[in-house]
Tab-separated table of C-alpha atoms in Angstrom:
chain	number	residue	atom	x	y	z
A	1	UNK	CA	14.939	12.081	-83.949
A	2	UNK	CA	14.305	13.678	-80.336
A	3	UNK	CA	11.254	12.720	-79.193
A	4	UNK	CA	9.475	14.653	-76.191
A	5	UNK	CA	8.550	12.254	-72.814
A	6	UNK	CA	5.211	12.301	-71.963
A	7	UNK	CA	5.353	14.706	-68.368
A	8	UNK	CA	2.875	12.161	-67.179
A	9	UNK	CA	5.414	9.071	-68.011
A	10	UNK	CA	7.388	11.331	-65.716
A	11	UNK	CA	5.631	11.759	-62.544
A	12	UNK	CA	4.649	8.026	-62.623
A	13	UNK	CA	8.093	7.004	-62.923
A	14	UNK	CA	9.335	8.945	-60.318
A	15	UNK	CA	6.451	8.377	-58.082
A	16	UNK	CA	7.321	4.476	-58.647
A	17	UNK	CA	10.890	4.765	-57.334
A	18	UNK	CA	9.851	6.786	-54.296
A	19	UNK	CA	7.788	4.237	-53.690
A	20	UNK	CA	9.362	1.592	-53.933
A	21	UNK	CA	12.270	3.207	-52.144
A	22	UNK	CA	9.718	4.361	-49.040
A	23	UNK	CA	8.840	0.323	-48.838
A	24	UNK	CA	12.598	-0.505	-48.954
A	25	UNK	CA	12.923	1.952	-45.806
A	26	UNK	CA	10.129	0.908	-43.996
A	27	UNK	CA	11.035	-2.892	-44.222
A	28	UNK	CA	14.499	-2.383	-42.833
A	29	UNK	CA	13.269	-0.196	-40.035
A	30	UNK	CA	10.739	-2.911	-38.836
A	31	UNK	CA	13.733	-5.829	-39.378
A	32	UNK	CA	15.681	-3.845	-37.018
A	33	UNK	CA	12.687	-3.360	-34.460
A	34	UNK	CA	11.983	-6.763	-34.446
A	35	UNK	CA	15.390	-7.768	-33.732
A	36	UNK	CA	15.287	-5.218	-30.818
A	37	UNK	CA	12.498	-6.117	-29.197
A	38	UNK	CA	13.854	-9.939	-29.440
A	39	UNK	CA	16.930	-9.165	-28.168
A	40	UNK	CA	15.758	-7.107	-25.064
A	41	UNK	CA	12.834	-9.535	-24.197
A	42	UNK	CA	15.998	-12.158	-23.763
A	43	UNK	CA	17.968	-9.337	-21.570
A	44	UNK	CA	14.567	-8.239	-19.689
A	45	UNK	CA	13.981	-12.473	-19.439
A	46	UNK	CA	17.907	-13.437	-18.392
A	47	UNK	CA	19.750	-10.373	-17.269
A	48	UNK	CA	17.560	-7.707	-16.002
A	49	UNK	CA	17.223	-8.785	-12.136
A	50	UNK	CA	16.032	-7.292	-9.631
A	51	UNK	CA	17.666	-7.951	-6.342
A	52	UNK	CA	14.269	-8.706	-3.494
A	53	UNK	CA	16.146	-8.920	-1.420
A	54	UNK	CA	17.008	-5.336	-1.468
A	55	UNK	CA	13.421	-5.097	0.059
A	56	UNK	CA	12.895	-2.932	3.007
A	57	UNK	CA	10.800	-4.480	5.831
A	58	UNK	CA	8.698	-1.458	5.644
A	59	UNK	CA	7.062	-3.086	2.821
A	60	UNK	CA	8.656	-0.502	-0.064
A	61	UNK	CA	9.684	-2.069	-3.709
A	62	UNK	CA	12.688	-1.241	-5.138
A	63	UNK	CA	10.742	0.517	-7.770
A	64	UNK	CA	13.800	2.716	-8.984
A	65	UNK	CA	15.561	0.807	-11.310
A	66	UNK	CA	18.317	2.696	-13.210
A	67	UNK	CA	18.918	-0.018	-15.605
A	68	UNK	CA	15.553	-0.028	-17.271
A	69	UNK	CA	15.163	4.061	-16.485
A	70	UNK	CA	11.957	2.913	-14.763
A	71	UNK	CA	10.514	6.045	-11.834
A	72	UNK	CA	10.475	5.164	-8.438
A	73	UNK	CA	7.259	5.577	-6.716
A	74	UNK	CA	5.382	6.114	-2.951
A	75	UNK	CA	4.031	2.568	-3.104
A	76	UNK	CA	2.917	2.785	0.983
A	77	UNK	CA	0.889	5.209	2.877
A	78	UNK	CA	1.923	3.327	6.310
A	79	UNK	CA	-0.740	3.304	9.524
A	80	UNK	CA	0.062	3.668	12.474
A	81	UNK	CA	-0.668	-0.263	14.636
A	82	UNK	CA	-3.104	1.795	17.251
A	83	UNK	CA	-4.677	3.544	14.295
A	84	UNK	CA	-5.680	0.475	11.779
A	85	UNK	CA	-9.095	-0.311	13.607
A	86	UNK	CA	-10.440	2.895	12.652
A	87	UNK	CA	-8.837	3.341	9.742
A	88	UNK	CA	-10.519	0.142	8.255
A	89	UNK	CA	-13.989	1.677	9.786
A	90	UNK	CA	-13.115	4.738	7.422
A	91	UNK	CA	-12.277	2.966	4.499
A	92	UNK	CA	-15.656	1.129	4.208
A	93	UNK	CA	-17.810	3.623	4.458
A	94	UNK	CA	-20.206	4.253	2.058
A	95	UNK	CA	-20.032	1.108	0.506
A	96	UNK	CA	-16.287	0.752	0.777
A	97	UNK	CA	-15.894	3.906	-1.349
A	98	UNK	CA	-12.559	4.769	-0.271
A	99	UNK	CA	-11.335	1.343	-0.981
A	100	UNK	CA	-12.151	1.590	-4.385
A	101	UNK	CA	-10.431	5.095	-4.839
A	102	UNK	CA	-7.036	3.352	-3.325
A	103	UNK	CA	-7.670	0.225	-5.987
A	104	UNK	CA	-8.001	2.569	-8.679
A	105	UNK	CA	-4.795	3.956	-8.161
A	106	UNK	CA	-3.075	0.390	-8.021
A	107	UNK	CA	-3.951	-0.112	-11.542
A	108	UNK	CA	-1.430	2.700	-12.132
A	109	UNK	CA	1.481	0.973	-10.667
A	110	UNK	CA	3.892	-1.484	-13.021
A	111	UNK	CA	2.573	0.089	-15.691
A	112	UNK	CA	6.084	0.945	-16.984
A	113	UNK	CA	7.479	-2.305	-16.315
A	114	UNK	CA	8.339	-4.512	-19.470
A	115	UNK	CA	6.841	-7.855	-20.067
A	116	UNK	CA	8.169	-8.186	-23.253
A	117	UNK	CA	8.365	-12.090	-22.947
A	118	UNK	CA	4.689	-12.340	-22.395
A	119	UNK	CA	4.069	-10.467	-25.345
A	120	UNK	CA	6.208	-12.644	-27.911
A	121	UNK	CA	3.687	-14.140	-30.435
A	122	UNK	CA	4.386	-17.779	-29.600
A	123	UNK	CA	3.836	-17.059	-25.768
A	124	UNK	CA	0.145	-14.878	-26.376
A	125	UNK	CA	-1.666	-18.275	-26.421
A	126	UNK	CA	-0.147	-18.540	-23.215
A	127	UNK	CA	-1.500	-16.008	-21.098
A	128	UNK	CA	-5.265	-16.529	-20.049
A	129	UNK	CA	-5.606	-12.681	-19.895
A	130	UNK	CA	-4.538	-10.384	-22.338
A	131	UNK	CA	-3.843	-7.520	-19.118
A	132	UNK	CA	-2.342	-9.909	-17.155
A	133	UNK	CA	1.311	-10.697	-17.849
A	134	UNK	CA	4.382	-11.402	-15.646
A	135	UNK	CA	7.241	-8.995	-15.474
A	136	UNK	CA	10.299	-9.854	-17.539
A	137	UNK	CA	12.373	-9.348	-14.782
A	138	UNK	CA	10.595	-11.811	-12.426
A	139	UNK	CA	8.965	-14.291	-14.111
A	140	UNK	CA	9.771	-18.060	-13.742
A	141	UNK	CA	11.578	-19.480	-16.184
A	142	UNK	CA	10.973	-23.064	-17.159
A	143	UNK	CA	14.180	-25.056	-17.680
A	144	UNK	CA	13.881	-26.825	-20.723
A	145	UNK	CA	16.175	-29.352	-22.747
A	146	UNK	CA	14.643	-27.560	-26.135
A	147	UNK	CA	16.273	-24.410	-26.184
A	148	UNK	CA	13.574	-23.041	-28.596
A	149	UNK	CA	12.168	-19.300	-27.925
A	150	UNK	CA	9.567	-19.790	-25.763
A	151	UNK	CA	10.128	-22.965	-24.239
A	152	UNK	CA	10.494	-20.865	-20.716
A	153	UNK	CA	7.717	-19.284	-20.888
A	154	UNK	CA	4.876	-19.471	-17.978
A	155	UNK	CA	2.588	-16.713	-16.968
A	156	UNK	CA	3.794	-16.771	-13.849
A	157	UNK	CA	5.910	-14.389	-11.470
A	158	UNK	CA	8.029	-14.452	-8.027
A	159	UNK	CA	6.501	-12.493	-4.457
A	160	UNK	CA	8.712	-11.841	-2.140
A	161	UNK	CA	7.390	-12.751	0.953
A	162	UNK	CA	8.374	-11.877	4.887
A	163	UNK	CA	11.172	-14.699	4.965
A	164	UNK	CA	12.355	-15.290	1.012
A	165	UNK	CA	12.377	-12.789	-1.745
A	166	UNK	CA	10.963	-15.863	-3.766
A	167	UNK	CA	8.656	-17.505	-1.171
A	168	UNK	CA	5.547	-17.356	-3.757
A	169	UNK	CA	5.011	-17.962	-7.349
A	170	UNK	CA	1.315	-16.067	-8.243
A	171	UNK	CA	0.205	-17.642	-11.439
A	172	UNK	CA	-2.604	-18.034	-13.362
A	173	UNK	CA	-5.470	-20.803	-13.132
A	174	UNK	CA	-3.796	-23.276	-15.975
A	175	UNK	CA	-5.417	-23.417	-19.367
A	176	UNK	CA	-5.823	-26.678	-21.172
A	177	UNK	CA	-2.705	-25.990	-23.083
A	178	UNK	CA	-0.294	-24.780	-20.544
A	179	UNK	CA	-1.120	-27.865	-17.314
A	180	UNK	CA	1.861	-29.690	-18.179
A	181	UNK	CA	3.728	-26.459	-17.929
A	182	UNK	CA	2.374	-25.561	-14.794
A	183	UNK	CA	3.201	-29.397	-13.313
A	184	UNK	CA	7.137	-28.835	-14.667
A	185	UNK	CA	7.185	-25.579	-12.614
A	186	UNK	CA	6.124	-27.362	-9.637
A	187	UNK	CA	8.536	-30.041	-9.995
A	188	UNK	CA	11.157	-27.928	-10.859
A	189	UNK	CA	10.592	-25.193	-7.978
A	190	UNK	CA	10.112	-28.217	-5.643
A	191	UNK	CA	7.131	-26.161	-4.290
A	192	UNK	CA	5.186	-28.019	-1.445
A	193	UNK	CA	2.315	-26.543	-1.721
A	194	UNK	CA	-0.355	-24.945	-3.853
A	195	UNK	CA	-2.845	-22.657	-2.821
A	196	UNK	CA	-6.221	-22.647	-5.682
A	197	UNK	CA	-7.960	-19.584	-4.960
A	198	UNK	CA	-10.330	-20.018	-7.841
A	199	UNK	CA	-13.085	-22.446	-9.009
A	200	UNK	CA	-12.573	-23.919	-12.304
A	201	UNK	CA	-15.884	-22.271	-13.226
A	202	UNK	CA	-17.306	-19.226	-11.738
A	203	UNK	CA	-21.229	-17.694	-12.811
A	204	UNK	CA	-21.115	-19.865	-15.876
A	205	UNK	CA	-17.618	-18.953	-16.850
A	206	UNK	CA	-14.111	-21.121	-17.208
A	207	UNK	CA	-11.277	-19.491	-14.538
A	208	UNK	CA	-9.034	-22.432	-14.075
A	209	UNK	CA	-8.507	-26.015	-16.122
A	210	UNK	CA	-9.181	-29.346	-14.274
A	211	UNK	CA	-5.185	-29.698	-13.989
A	212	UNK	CA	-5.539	-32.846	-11.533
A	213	UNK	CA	-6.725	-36.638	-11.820
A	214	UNK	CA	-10.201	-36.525	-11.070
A	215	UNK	CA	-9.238	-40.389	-9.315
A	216	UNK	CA	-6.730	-41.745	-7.582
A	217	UNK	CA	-5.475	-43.303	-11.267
A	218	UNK	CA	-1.873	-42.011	-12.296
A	219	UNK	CA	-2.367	-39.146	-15.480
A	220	UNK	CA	0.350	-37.893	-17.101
A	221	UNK	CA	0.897	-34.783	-17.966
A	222	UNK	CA	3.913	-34.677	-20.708
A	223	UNK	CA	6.876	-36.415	-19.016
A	224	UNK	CA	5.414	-36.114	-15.802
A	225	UNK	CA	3.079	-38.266	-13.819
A	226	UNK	CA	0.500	-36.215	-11.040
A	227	UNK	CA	-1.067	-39.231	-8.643
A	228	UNK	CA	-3.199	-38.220	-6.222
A	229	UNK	CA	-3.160	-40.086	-3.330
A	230	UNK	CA	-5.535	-38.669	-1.017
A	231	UNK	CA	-8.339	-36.005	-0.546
A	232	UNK	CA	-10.141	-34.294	2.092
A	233	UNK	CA	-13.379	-32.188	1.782
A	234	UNK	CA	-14.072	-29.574	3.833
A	235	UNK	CA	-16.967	-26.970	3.672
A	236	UNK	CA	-14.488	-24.062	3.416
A	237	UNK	CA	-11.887	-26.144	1.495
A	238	UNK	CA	-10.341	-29.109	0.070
A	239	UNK	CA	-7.311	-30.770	0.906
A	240	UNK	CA	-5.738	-33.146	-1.893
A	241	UNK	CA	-2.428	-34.488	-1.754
A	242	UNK	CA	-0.041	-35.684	-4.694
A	243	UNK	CA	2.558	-37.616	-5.994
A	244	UNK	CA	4.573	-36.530	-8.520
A	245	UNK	CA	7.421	-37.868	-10.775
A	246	UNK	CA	9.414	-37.320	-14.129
A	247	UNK	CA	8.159	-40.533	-16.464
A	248	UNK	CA	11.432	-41.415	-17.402
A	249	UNK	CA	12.989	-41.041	-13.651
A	250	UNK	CA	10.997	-43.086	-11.381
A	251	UNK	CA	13.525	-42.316	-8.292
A	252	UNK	CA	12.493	-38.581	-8.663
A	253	UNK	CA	9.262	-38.477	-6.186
A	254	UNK	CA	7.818	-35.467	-4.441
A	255	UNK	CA	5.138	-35.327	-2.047
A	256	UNK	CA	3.257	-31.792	-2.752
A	257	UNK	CA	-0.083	-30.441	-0.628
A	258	UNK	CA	-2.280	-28.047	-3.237
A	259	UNK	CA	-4.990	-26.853	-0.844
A	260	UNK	CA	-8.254	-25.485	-2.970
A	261	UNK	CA	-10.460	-23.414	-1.254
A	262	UNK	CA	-14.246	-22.627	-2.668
A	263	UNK	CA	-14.151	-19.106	-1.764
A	264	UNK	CA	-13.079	-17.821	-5.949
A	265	UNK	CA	-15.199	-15.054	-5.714
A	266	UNK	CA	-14.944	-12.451	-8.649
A	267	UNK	CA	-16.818	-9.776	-6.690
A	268	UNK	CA	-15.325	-9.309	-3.456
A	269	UNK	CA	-13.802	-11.716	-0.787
A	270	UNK	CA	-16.294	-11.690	2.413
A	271	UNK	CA	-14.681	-9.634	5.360
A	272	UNK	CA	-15.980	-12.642	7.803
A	273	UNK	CA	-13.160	-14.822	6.375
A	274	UNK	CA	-13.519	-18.667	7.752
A	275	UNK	CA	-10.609	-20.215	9.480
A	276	UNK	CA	-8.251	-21.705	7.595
A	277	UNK	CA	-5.637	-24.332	9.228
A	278	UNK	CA	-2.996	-23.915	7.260
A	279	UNK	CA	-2.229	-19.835	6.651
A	280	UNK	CA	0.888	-21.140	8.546
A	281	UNK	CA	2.515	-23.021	6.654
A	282	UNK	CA	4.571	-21.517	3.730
A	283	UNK	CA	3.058	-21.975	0.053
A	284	UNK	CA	4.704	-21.397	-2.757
A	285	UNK	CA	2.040	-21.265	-5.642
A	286	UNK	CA	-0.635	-19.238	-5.634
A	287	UNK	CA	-3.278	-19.777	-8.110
A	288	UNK	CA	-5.728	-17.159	-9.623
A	289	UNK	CA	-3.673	-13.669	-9.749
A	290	UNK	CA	-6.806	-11.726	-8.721
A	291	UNK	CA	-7.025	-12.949	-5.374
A	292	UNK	CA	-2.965	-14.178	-4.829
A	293	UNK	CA	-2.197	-10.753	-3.184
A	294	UNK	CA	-5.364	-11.415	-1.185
A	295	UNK	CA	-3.967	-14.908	0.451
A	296	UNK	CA	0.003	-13.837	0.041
A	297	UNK	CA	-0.397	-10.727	2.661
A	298	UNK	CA	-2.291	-12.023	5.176
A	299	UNK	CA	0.181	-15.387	5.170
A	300	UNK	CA	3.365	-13.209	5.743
A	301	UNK	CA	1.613	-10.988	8.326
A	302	UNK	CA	1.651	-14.253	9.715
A	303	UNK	CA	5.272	-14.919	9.125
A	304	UNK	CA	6.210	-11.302	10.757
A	305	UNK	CA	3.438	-11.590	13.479
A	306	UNK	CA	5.143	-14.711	14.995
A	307	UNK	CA	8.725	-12.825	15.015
A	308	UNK	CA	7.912	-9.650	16.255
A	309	UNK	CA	4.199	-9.815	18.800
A	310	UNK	CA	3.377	-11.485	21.585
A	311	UNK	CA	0.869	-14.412	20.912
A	312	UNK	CA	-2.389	-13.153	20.961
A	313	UNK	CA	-5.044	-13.882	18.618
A	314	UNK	CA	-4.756	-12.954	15.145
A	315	UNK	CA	-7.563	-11.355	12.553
A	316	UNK	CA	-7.245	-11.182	9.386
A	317	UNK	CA	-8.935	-8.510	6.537
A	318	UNK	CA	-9.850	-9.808	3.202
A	319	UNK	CA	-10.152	-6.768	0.923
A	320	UNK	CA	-12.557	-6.984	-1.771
A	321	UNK	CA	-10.004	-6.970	-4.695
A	322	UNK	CA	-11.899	-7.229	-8.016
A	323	UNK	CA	-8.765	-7.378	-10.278
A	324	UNK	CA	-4.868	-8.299	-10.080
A	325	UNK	CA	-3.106	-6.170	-8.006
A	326	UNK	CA	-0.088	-8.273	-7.617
């Protein structure tokens, strides 16, 4: 006996292995996405380098990368030495309305540059801001005897500065989570000194963690051990010095400076900047990546000013940044 199939048997059966072939294809596709975007955030993180010191002292970034097909750009609009005076008069007019329009367009640049380590899953809980994220290709990379994914991760990035294409790190004010990271990158850059341009709390809101003792006792932060051993307040500033070790290698000391200042605005940075002492010397961490452009500039002004002009005294602009620009 022949019996007829039902035409709606039909349709449902074929509508079934359509399906369940579409889910097939769309499984495999994201498989082989995520093992792309693995694979180049270790490239971006190891292999894609960018040589600073390619720099030009004109202040241009090598923003013309073949390698990752990014566009090169007109970063400067240079002004003339004899000019600047009034050009700063222009600028602020009207309520520094032109300064704004030349901030906006800031927020444009980098835009096209991947961060694809900073947007792993394991390294999101990381990052105190989600718009905030080092570059792959200069981000520090925390050496680590677990060779887990992730391990190197800090929110944290190289500046090239007048005398080093890495003489700063800008980085983030540390999050509960992530202090003992930011103590192995000190020990491990050997950086002498740390510049806090933040409060830990600003108009009722948390910017930065408490990352050092509060007292002169030992703490230790995973296998290291942060002892401050003296500090120095200042109305402008704070000056606290530290000693700090591996746990297990006692022989391992270095003496670091982090200087805090109390000037973490999240508005604007007054243009009648105070004094400070030591825009000399050479940091190498800059905390808070809002205002680390805003301290980094000025400092290798400095740098250049003592190489190239006579010495006469110096002044210094602090733009009112409102957001990273680094």
């Amino acid at each position: 006996l022949v019996t007829e199939m039902n035409p709606n048997v039909v349709v449902i059966s074929v509508l079934a292995i359509l399906s369940t072939l579409l889910i097939g294809l769309l499984l495999v596709t994201l498989i082989i996405l995520r093992k792309k975007h693995l694979q180049m955030a270790r490239e971006c993180g190891a292999g894609t380098f960018v040589n600073f010191a390619s720099l030009e002292r004109d202040g241009k970034l090598p923003y013309n990368w073949s390698k990752n097909g990014l566009k090169k750009r007109k970063l400067t609009n240079p002004v003339q030495l004899d000019d600047f005076d009034a050009y700063i008069k222009d600028m602020a007019k009207d309520s520094d309305y032109k300064f704004s329009l030349q901030f906006e367009e800031l927020k444009l640049i980098g835009l096209d540059i991947p961060h694809f380590a900073a947007d792993l899953p394991l390294n999101r809980c990381k990052n105190r801001y989600t718009n905030i994220l080092p570059y792959d290709f200069s981000r520090v990379r925390l050496v680590s005897m677990n060779e887990e994914e992730g391990t190197d991760y800090i929110n944290a990035n190289y500046i090239p500065g007048y005398n080093s294409p890495q003489e700063y790190i800008a980085t983030q004010g540390p999050l509960p989570e992530t202090r003992n990271d930011f103590w192995k990158m000190v020990l491990q850059q050997k950086s002498q000194i740390i510049v806090m341009l933040t409060q830990c709390n600003e108009k009722r809101r948390v910017k930065c963690d408490h990352y050092w003792p509060f007292t002169e006792e030992p703490i230790a932060y995973g296998d290291i051990t942060v002892e401050m051993i003296s500090e120095e307040e200042r109305d402008d500033w704070a000056c606290r010095h530290f000693r700090i070790n591996y746990v297990s290698h006692d022989a391992h000391v270095q003496g670091l400076s982090p200087f805090h200042t109390k000037y973490g605005n999240d508005l604007k940075f007054t243009f009648q900047c105070p004094q400070i002492p030591f825009i000399e010397t050479e940091p190498h961490i800059c905390l808070r990546t809002s205002q680390a452009c805003t301290y980094q500039a000025p400092s290798s002004l400095s740098s250049c000013n003592r190489d190239h002009m006579p010495p006469n005294p110096e002044t210094t602009y602090c733009l009112p940044f409102t957001e990273n620009v680094c």
